JSON list of C-alpha atoms in Angstrom, two decimals:
[
{"chain": "A", "resi": 32, "resn": "MET", "atom": "CA", "xyz": [0.00, 0.00, 0.00]},
{"chain": "A", "resi": 33, "resn": "ALA", "atom": "CA", "xyz": [1.38, 3.38, -1.03]},
{"chain": "A", "resi": 34, "resn": "ALA", "atom": "CA", "xyz": [0.49, 5.09, 2.26]},
{"chain": "A", "resi": 35, "resn": "ARG", "atom": "CA", "xyz": [2.58, 2.60, 4.22]},
{"chain": "A", "resi": 36, "resn": "ALA", "atom": "CA", "xyz": [5.49, 3.11, 1.82]},
{"chain": "A", "resi": 37, "resn": "THR", "atom": "CA", "xyz": [5.21, 6.88, 2.23]},
{"chain": "A", "resi": 38, "resn": "TRP", "atom": "CA", "xyz": [5.38, 6.52, 6.00]},
{"chain": "A", "resi": 39, "resn": "ALA", "atom": "CA", "xyz": [8.37, 4.19, 5.76]},
{"chain": "A", "resi": 40, "resn": "LEU", "atom": "CA", "xyz": [10.25, 6.62, 3.53]},
{"chain": "A", "resi": 41, "resn": "ASP", "atom": "CA", "xyz": [9.77, 9.89, 5.34]},
{"chain": "A", "resi": 42, "resn": "GLY", "atom": "CA", "xyz": [9.16, 8.64, 8.89]},
{"chain": "A", "resi": 43, "resn": "SER", "atom": "CA", "xyz": [6.27, 11.07, 9.41]},
{"chain": "A", "resi": 44, "resn": "PRO", "atom": "CA", "xyz": [2.95, 9.27, 9.65]},
{"chain": "A", "resi": 45, "resn": "ASP", "atom": "CA", "xyz": [0.67, 12.25, 8.93]},
{"chain": "A", "resi": 46, "resn": "GLU", "atom": "CA", "xyz": [0.42, 11.88, 5.16]},
{"chain": "A", "resi": 47, "resn": "ALA", "atom": "CA", "xyz": [0.12, 8.11, 5.40]},
{"chain": "A", "resi": 48, "resn": "LEU", "atom": "CA", "xyz": [-2.54, 8.36, 8.12]},
{"chain": "A", "resi": 49, "resn": "ASP", "atom": "CA", "xyz": [-4.58, 10.81, 6.03]},
{"chain": "A", "resi": 50, "resn": "ALA", "atom": "CA", "xyz": [-4.65, 8.28, 3.20]},
{"chain": "A", "resi": 51, "resn": "LEU", "atom": "CA", "xyz": [-5.30, 5.25, 5.42]},
{"chain": "A", "resi": 52, "resn": "ASP", "atom": "CA", "xyz": [-8.08, 6.94, 7.38]},
{"chain": "A", "resi": 53, "resn": "ARG", "atom": "CA", "xyz": [-10.03, 7.34, 4.15]},
{"chain": "A", "resi": 54, "resn": "TRP", "atom": "CA", "xyz": [-10.22, 3.52, 3.94]},
{"chain": "A", "resi": 55, "resn": "LEU", "atom": "CA", "xyz": [-11.73, 3.27, 7.43]},
{"chain": "A", "resi": 56, "resn": "ARG", "atom": "CA", "xyz": [-15.04, 4.87, 6.59]},
{"chain": "A", "resi": 57, "resn": "PRO", "atom": "CA", "xyz": [-18.47, 3.26, 6.37]},
{"chain": "A", "resi": 58, "resn": "GLY", "atom": "CA", "xyz": [-19.02, 1.71, 2.96]},
{"chain": "A", "resi": 59, "resn": "THR", "atom": "CA", "xyz": [-15.39, 0.75, 2.45]},
{"chain": "A", "resi": 60, "resn": "SER", "atom": "CA", "xyz": [-14.96, -2.80, 1.20]},
{"chain": "A", "resi": 61, "resn": "GLY", "atom": "CA", "xyz": [-13.67, -5.39, 3.63]},
{"chain": "A", "resi": 62, "resn": "GLY", "atom": "CA", "xyz": [-10.49, -5.87, 1.62]},
{"chain": "A", "resi": 63, "resn": "GLU", "atom": "CA", "xyz": [-9.69, -2.15, 1.62]},
{"chain": "A", "resi": 64, "resn": "TRP", "atom": "CA", "xyz": [-10.45, -1.88, 5.34]},
{"chain": "A", "resi": 65, "resn": "CYS", "atom": "CA", "xyz": [-8.21, -4.86, 6.10]},
{"chain": "A", "resi": 66, "resn": "ALA", "atom": "CA", "xyz": [-5.36, -3.45, 4.02]},
{"chain": "A", "resi": 67, "resn": "ALA", "atom": "CA", "xyz": [-5.61, -0.13, 5.86]},
{"chain": "A", "resi": 68, "resn": "ALA", "atom": "CA", "xyz": [-5.76, -1.88, 9.24]},
{"chain": "A", "resi": 69, "resn": "LEU", "atom": "CA", "xyz": [-2.66, -3.93, 8.42]},
{"chain": "A", "resi": 70, "resn": "ALA", "atom": "CA", "xyz": [-0.78, -0.79, 7.41]},
{"chain": "A", "resi": 71, "resn": "LEU", "atom": "CA", "xyz": [-1.90, 1.09, 10.53]},
{"chain": "A", "resi": 72, "resn": "GLY", "atom": "CA", "xyz": [-0.82, -1.81, 12.72]},
{"chain": "A", "resi": 73, "resn": "ALA", "atom": "CA", "xyz": [2.60, -1.70, 11.07]},
{"chain": "A", "resi": 74, "resn": "ILE", "atom": "CA", "xyz": [2.87, 1.99, 11.86]},
{"chain": "A", "resi": 75, "resn": "GLY", "atom": "CA", "xyz": [2.07, 1.20, 15.49]},
{"chain": "A", "resi": 76, "resn": "PRO", "atom": "CA", "xyz": [1.61, 3.80, 18.25]},
{"chain": "A", "resi": 77, "resn": "ALA", "atom": "CA", "xyz": [2.24, 6.67, 15.82]},
{"chain": "A", "resi": 78, "resn": "ALA", "atom": "CA", "xyz": [-1.16, 5.78, 14.29]},
{"chain": "A", "resi": 79, "resn": "ALA", "atom": "CA", "xyz": [-3.04, 6.46, 17.55]},
{"chain": "A", "resi": 80, "resn": "ARG", "atom": "CA", "xyz": [-5.33, 9.00, 15.89]},
{"chain": "A", "resi": 81, "resn": "SER", "atom": "CA", "xyz": [-6.81, 6.17, 13.79]},
{"chain": "A", "resi": 82, "resn": "ALA", "atom": "CA", "xyz": [-7.78, 4.08, 16.83]},
{"chain": "A", "resi": 83, "resn": "PRO", "atom": "CA", "xyz": [-11.40, 5.34, 17.00]},
{"chain": "A", "resi": 84, "resn": "ALA", "atom": "CA", "xyz": [-12.04, 4.34, 13.39]},
{"chain": "A", "resi": 85, "resn": "LEU", "atom": "CA", "xyz": [-10.46, 0.93, 13.99]},
{"chain": "A", "resi": 86, "resn": "ARG", "atom": "CA", "xyz": [-12.66, 0.44, 17.06]},
{"chain": "A", "resi": 87, "resn": "ALA", "atom": "CA", "xyz": [-15.66, 0.71, 14.75]},
{"chain": "A", "resi": 88, "resn": "GLY", "atom": "CA", "xyz": [-14.26, -2.29, 12.89]},
{"chain": "A", "resi": 89, "resn": "LEU", "atom": "CA", "xyz": [-14.43, -4.45, 16.03]},
{"chain": "A", "resi": 90, "resn": "GLY", "atom": "CA", "xyz": [-18.17, -4.78, 15.56]},
{"chain": "A", "resi": 91, "resn": "ALA", "atom": "CA", "xyz": [-18.18, -5.24, 11.79]},
{"chain": "A", "resi": 92, "resn": "ARG", "atom": "CA", "xyz": [-20.12, -8.05, 10.14]},
{"chain": "A", "resi": 93, "resn": "ASP", "atom": "CA", "xyz": [-17.03, -9.05, 8.17]},
{"chain": "A", "resi": 94, "resn": "LEU", "atom": "CA", "xyz": [-14.95, -11.40, 10.32]},
{"chain": "A", "resi": 95, "resn": "TRP", "atom": "CA", "xyz": [-11.66, -10.36, 8.73]},
{"chain": "A", "resi": 96, "resn": "VAL", "atom": "CA", "xyz": [-12.42, -6.68, 9.34]},
{"chain": "A", "resi": 97, "resn": "ARG", "atom": "CA", "xyz": [-12.89, -7.54, 13.02]},
{"chain": "A", "resi": 98, "resn": "VAL", "atom": "CA", "xyz": [-9.66, -9.56, 13.17]},
{"chain": "A", "resi": 99, "resn": "ARG", "atom": "CA", "xyz": [-7.54, -6.98, 11.31]},
{"chain": "A", "resi": 100, "resn": "SER", "atom": "CA", "xyz": [-9.03, -4.11, 13.33]},
{"chain": "A", "resi": 101, "resn": "ALA", "atom": "CA", "xyz": [-8.34, -5.87, 16.64]},
{"chain": "A", "resi": 102, "resn": "ALA", "atom": "CA", "xyz": [-4.77, -6.73, 15.68]},
{"chain": "A", "resi": 103, "resn": "ALA", "atom": "CA", "xyz": [-4.11, -3.17, 14.49]},
{"chain": "A", "resi": 104, "resn": "LEU", "atom": "CA", "xyz": [-5.60, -1.72, 17.68]},
{"chain": "A", "resi": 105, "resn": "TRP", "atom": "CA", "xyz": [-3.37, -3.96, 19.78]},
{"chain": "A", "resi": 106, "resn": "ARG", "atom": "CA", "xyz": [-0.31, -2.82, 17.84]},
{"chain": "A", "resi": 107, "resn": "ILE", "atom": "CA", "xyz": [-1.34, 0.82, 18.17]},
{"chain": "A", "resi": 108, "resn": "THR", "atom": "CA", "xyz": [-2.77, 1.01, 21.69]},
{"chain": "A", "resi": 109, "resn": "GLY", "atom": "CA", "xyz": [-1.54, -2.09, 23.49]},
{"chain": "A", "resi": 110, "resn": "ASP", "atom": "CA", "xyz": [-5.03, -2.48, 24.97]},
{"chain": "A", "resi": 111, "resn": "ALA", "atom": "CA", "xyz": [-5.74, -6.18, 25.34]},
{"chain": "A", "resi": 112, "resn": "ALA", "atom": "CA", "xyz": [-9.04, -5.59, 27.14]},
{"chain": "A", "resi": 113, "resn": "GLU", "atom": "CA", "xyz": [-10.72, -4.38, 23.95]},
{"chain": "A", "resi": 114, "resn": "THR", "atom": "CA", "xyz": [-8.89, -6.54, 21.44]},
{"chain": "A", "resi": 115, "resn": "LEU", "atom": "CA", "xyz": [-8.41, -9.97, 23.00]},
{"chain": "A", "resi": 116, "resn": "PRO", "atom": "CA", "xyz": [-12.13, -10.84, 23.21]},
{"chain": "A", "resi": 117, "resn": "VAL", "atom": "CA", "xyz": [-12.54, -10.05, 19.51]},
{"chain": "A", "resi": 118, "resn": "LEU", "atom": "CA", "xyz": [-9.53, -12.18, 18.59]},
{"chain": "A", "resi": 119, "resn": "LEU", "atom": "CA", "xyz": [-10.69, -15.12, 20.71]},
{"chain": "A", "resi": 120, "resn": "ALA", "atom": "CA", "xyz": [-14.21, -14.95, 19.27]},
{"chain": "A", "resi": 121, "resn": "ALA", "atom": "CA", "xyz": [-12.76, -15.02, 15.74]},
{"chain": "A", "resi": 122, "resn": "TRP", "atom": "CA", "xyz": [-10.57, -18.00, 16.71]},
{"chain": "A", "resi": 123, "resn": "GLU", "atom": "CA", "xyz": [-13.69, -19.92, 17.68]},
{"chain": "A", "resi": 124, "resn": "GLU", "atom": "CA", "xyz": [-15.85, -18.67, 14.82]},
{"chain": "A", "resi": 125, "resn": "ASN", "atom": "CA", "xyz": [-13.57, -19.52, 11.92]},
{"chain": "A", "resi": 126, "resn": "ARG", "atom": "CA", "xyz": [-10.53, -21.77, 11.98]},
{"chain": "A", "resi": 127, "resn": "HIS", "atom": "CA", "xyz": [-9.01, -19.89, 9.05]},
{"chain": "A", "resi": 128, "resn": "THR", "atom": "CA", "xyz": [-8.40, -16.86, 11.27]},
{"chain": "A", "resi": 129, "resn": "ARG", "atom": "CA", "xyz": [-6.17, -18.79, 13.64]},
{"chain": "A", "resi": 130, "resn": "VAL", "atom": "CA", "xyz": [-2.83, -18.01, 12.00]},
{"chain": "A", "resi": 131, "resn": "ALA", "atom": "CA", "xyz": [-3.53, -14.25, 12.05]},
{"chain": "A", "resi": 132, "resn": "VAL", "atom": "CA", "xyz": [-4.91, -14.42, 15.58]},
{"chain": "A", "resi": 133, "resn": "ALA", "atom": "CA", "xyz": [-2.01, -16.52, 16.87]},
{"chain": "A", "resi": 134, "resn": "GLU", "atom": "CA", "xyz": [0.45, -14.03, 15.38]},
{"chain": "A", "resi": 135, "resn": "CYS", "atom": "CA", "xyz": [-1.14, -11.24, 17.36]},
{"chain": "A", "resi": 136, "resn": "LEU", "atom": "CA", "xyz": [-1.38, -13.36, 20.52]},
{"chain": "A", "resi": 137, "resn": "ALA", "atom": "CA", "xyz": [2.36, -14.05, 20.31]},
{"chain": "A", "resi": 138, "resn": "GLU", "atom": "CA", "xyz": [2.97, -10.29, 20.17]},
{"chain": "A", "resi": 139, "resn": "MET", "atom": "CA", "xyz": [0.67, -9.69, 23.13]},
{"chain": "A", "resi": 140, "resn": "GLY", "atom": "CA", "xyz": [2.67, -11.87, 25.49]},
{"chain": "A", "resi": 141, "resn": "PRO", "atom": "CA", "xyz": [1.29, -12.00, 29.05]},
{"chain": "A", "resi": 142, "resn": "ALA", "atom": "CA", "xyz": [-1.61, -9.75, 28.03]},
{"chain": "A", "resi": 143, "resn": "ALA", "atom": "CA", "xyz": [-2.98, -12.70, 26.02]},
{"chain": "A", "resi": 144, "resn": "SER", "atom": "CA", "xyz": [-3.02, -15.12, 28.95]},
{"chain": "A", "resi": 145, "resn": "ASP", "atom": "CA", "xyz": [-6.79, -15.63, 28.62]},
{"chain": "A", "resi": 146, "resn": "ALA", "atom": "CA", "xyz": [-6.04, -17.28, 25.27]},
{"chain": "A", "resi": 147, "resn": "GLU", "atom": "CA", "xyz": [-3.85, -19.97, 26.81]},
{"chain": "A", "resi": 148, "resn": "PRO", "atom": "CA", "xyz": [-6.58, -22.67, 26.92]},
{"chain": "A", "resi": 149, "resn": "ALA", "atom": "CA", "xyz": [-7.42, -22.18, 23.22]},
{"chain": "A", "resi": 150, "resn": "ILE", "atom": "CA", "xyz": [-3.77, -22.29, 22.25]},
{"chain": "A", "resi": 151, "resn": "ARG", "atom": "CA", "xyz": [-3.05, -25.40, 24.31]},
{"chain": "A", "resi": 152, "resn": "ALA", "atom": "CA", "xyz": [-6.12, -27.10, 22.84]},
{"chain": "A", "resi": 153, "resn": "GLU", "atom": "CA", "xyz": [-4.91, -26.30, 19.32]},
{"chain": "A", "resi": 154, "resn": "LEU", "atom": "CA", "xyz": [-1.47, -27.70, 20.05]},
{"chain": "A", "resi": 155, "resn": "ALA", "atom": "CA", "xyz": [-3.00, -30.85, 21.52]},
{"chain": "A", "resi": 156, "resn": "ARG", "atom": "CA", "xyz": [-5.21, -31.60, 18.53]},
{"chain": "A", "resi": 157, "resn": "ARG", "atom": "CA", "xyz": [-4.27, -34.74, 16.70]},
{"chain": "A", "resi": 158, "resn": "ARG", "atom": "CA", "xyz": [-6.15, -33.70, 13.60]},
{"chain": "A", "resi": 159, "resn": "ARG", "atom": "CA", "xyz": [-5.19, -30.18, 12.67]},
{"chain": "A", "resi": 160, "resn": "HIS", "atom": "CA", "xyz": [-7.58, -27.27, 12.30]},
{"chain": "A", "resi": 161, "resn": "ASN", "atom": "CA", "xyz": [-7.30, -27.08, 8.53]},
{"chain": "A", "resi": 162, "resn": "ALA", "atom": "CA", "xyz": [-7.35, -30.76, 7.64]},
{"chain": "A", "resi": 163, "resn": "ARG", "atom": "CA", "xyz": [-9.69, -31.46, 4.74]},
{"chain": "A", "resi": 164, "resn": "GLU", "atom": "CA", "xyz": [-11.54, -34.62, 4.01]},
{"chain": "A", "resi": 165, "resn": "ASP", "atom": "CA", "xyz": [-10.50, -34.50, 0.36]},
{"chain": "A", "resi": 166, "resn": "GLY", "atom": "CA", "xyz": [-6.83, -33.81, 1.09]},
{"chain": "A", "resi": 167, "resn": "ALA", "atom": "CA", "xyz": [-6.89, -30.72, -1.13]},
{"chain": "A", "resi": 168, "resn": "GLY", "atom": "CA", "xyz": [-5.05, -27.52, -0.37]},
{"chain": "A", "resi": 169, "resn": "SER", "atom": "CA", "xyz": [-1.54, -26.66, -1.43]},
{"chain": "A", "resi": 170, "resn": "HIS", "atom": "CA", "xyz": [-0.81, -24.45, 1.58]},
{"chain": "A", "resi": 171, "resn": "ASP", "atom": "CA", "xyz": [-2.29, -26.61, 4.31]},
{"chain": "A", "resi": 172, "resn": "VAL", "atom": "CA", "xyz": [0.99, -28.01, 5.63]},
{"chain": "A", "resi": 173, "resn": "HIS", "atom": "CA", "xyz": [2.75, -24.63, 5.53]},
{"chain": "A", "resi": 174, "resn": "ASP", "atom": "CA", "xyz": [-0.19, -22.89, 7.22]},
{"chain": "A", "resi": 175, "resn": "ASP", "atom": "CA", "xyz": [-0.42, -25.61, 9.83]},
{"chain": "A", "resi": 176, "resn": "GLU", "atom": "CA", "xyz": [3.28, -25.43, 10.65]},
{"chain": "A", "resi": 177, "resn": "LYS", "atom": "CA", "xyz": [3.05, -21.65, 10.86]},
{"chain": "A", "resi": 178, "resn": "LEU", "atom": "CA", "xyz": [0.08, -21.93, 13.23]},
{"chain": "A", "resi": 179, "resn": "LEU", "atom": "CA", "xyz": [1.92, -24.39, 15.47]},
{"chain": "A", "resi": 180, "resn": "THR", "atom": "CA", "xyz": [5.01, -22.18, 15.53]},
{"chain": "A", "resi": 181, "resn": "LEU", "atom": "CA", "xyz": [2.95, -19.12, 16.41]},
{"chain": "A", "resi": 182, "resn": "CYS", "atom": "CA", "xyz": [1.03, -21.00, 19.11]},
{"chain": "A", "resi": 183, "resn": "ARG", "atom": "CA", "xyz": [4.28, -22.13, 20.72]},
{"chain": "A", "resi": 184, "resn": "ALA", "atom": "CA", "xyz": [5.65, -18.58, 20.48]},
{"chain": "A", "resi": 185, "resn": "ALA", "atom": "CA", "xyz": [2.49, -17.21, 22.10]},
{"chain": "A", "resi": 186, "resn": "LEU", "atom": "CA", "xyz": [2.82, -19.61, 25.03]},
{"chain": "A", "resi": 187, "resn": "THR", "atom": "CA", "xyz": [6.49, -18.71, 25.44]},
{"chain": "A", "resi": 188, "resn": "GLN", "atom": "CA", "xyz": [5.68, -15.01, 25.38]},
{"chain": "A", "resi": 189, "resn": "MET", "atom": "CA", "xyz": [2.81, -15.45, 27.84]},
{"chain": "A", "resi": 190, "resn": "GLU", "atom": "CA", "xyz": [5.23, -17.00, 30.32]},
{"chain": "A", "resi": 191, "resn": "ARG", "atom": "CA", "xyz": [7.47, -13.94, 30.20]},
{"chain": "A", "resi": 192, "resn": "ARG", "atom": "CA", "xyz": [6.75, -11.47, 32.90]},
{"chain": "A", "resi": 193, "resn": "THR", "atom": "CA", "xyz": [7.49, -7.80, 32.72]},
{"chain": "A", "resi": 194, "resn": "TYR", "atom": "CA", "xyz": [9.15, -6.48, 35.85]}
]
């Protein structure tokens, strides 16, 4: 996304945030919203002014808008109280969100401790979350290994305490 590249080049988020905020308005497609949320999350705390618009995405009908908004909000605000419930609900609602959710949980560290049972259950499953009856899917093994790696990383990070 050009806005993210602009921010990366000049280090000032204002121009990038102006562009990204336009994609966080009602009527924006889910794909555009998600792209903006990903870029805002990459910018991090410097994108704090976009947090209210991202909060609106937490209640969206589109599951991926909710997931991407929650992850971006975590990366911007560090507020697990508003983001973790959304991420855990998405984890339960659709198994295909688990890689994205686990990535964010690993970043959250101890703040994601309420997710520990879900992560441990995923790691204990004999039959993986994305196994298909027909055996189809060229990315299944890669995605599964990535999920397992992220789940292990999340548990390791949860065990770390900040003193």
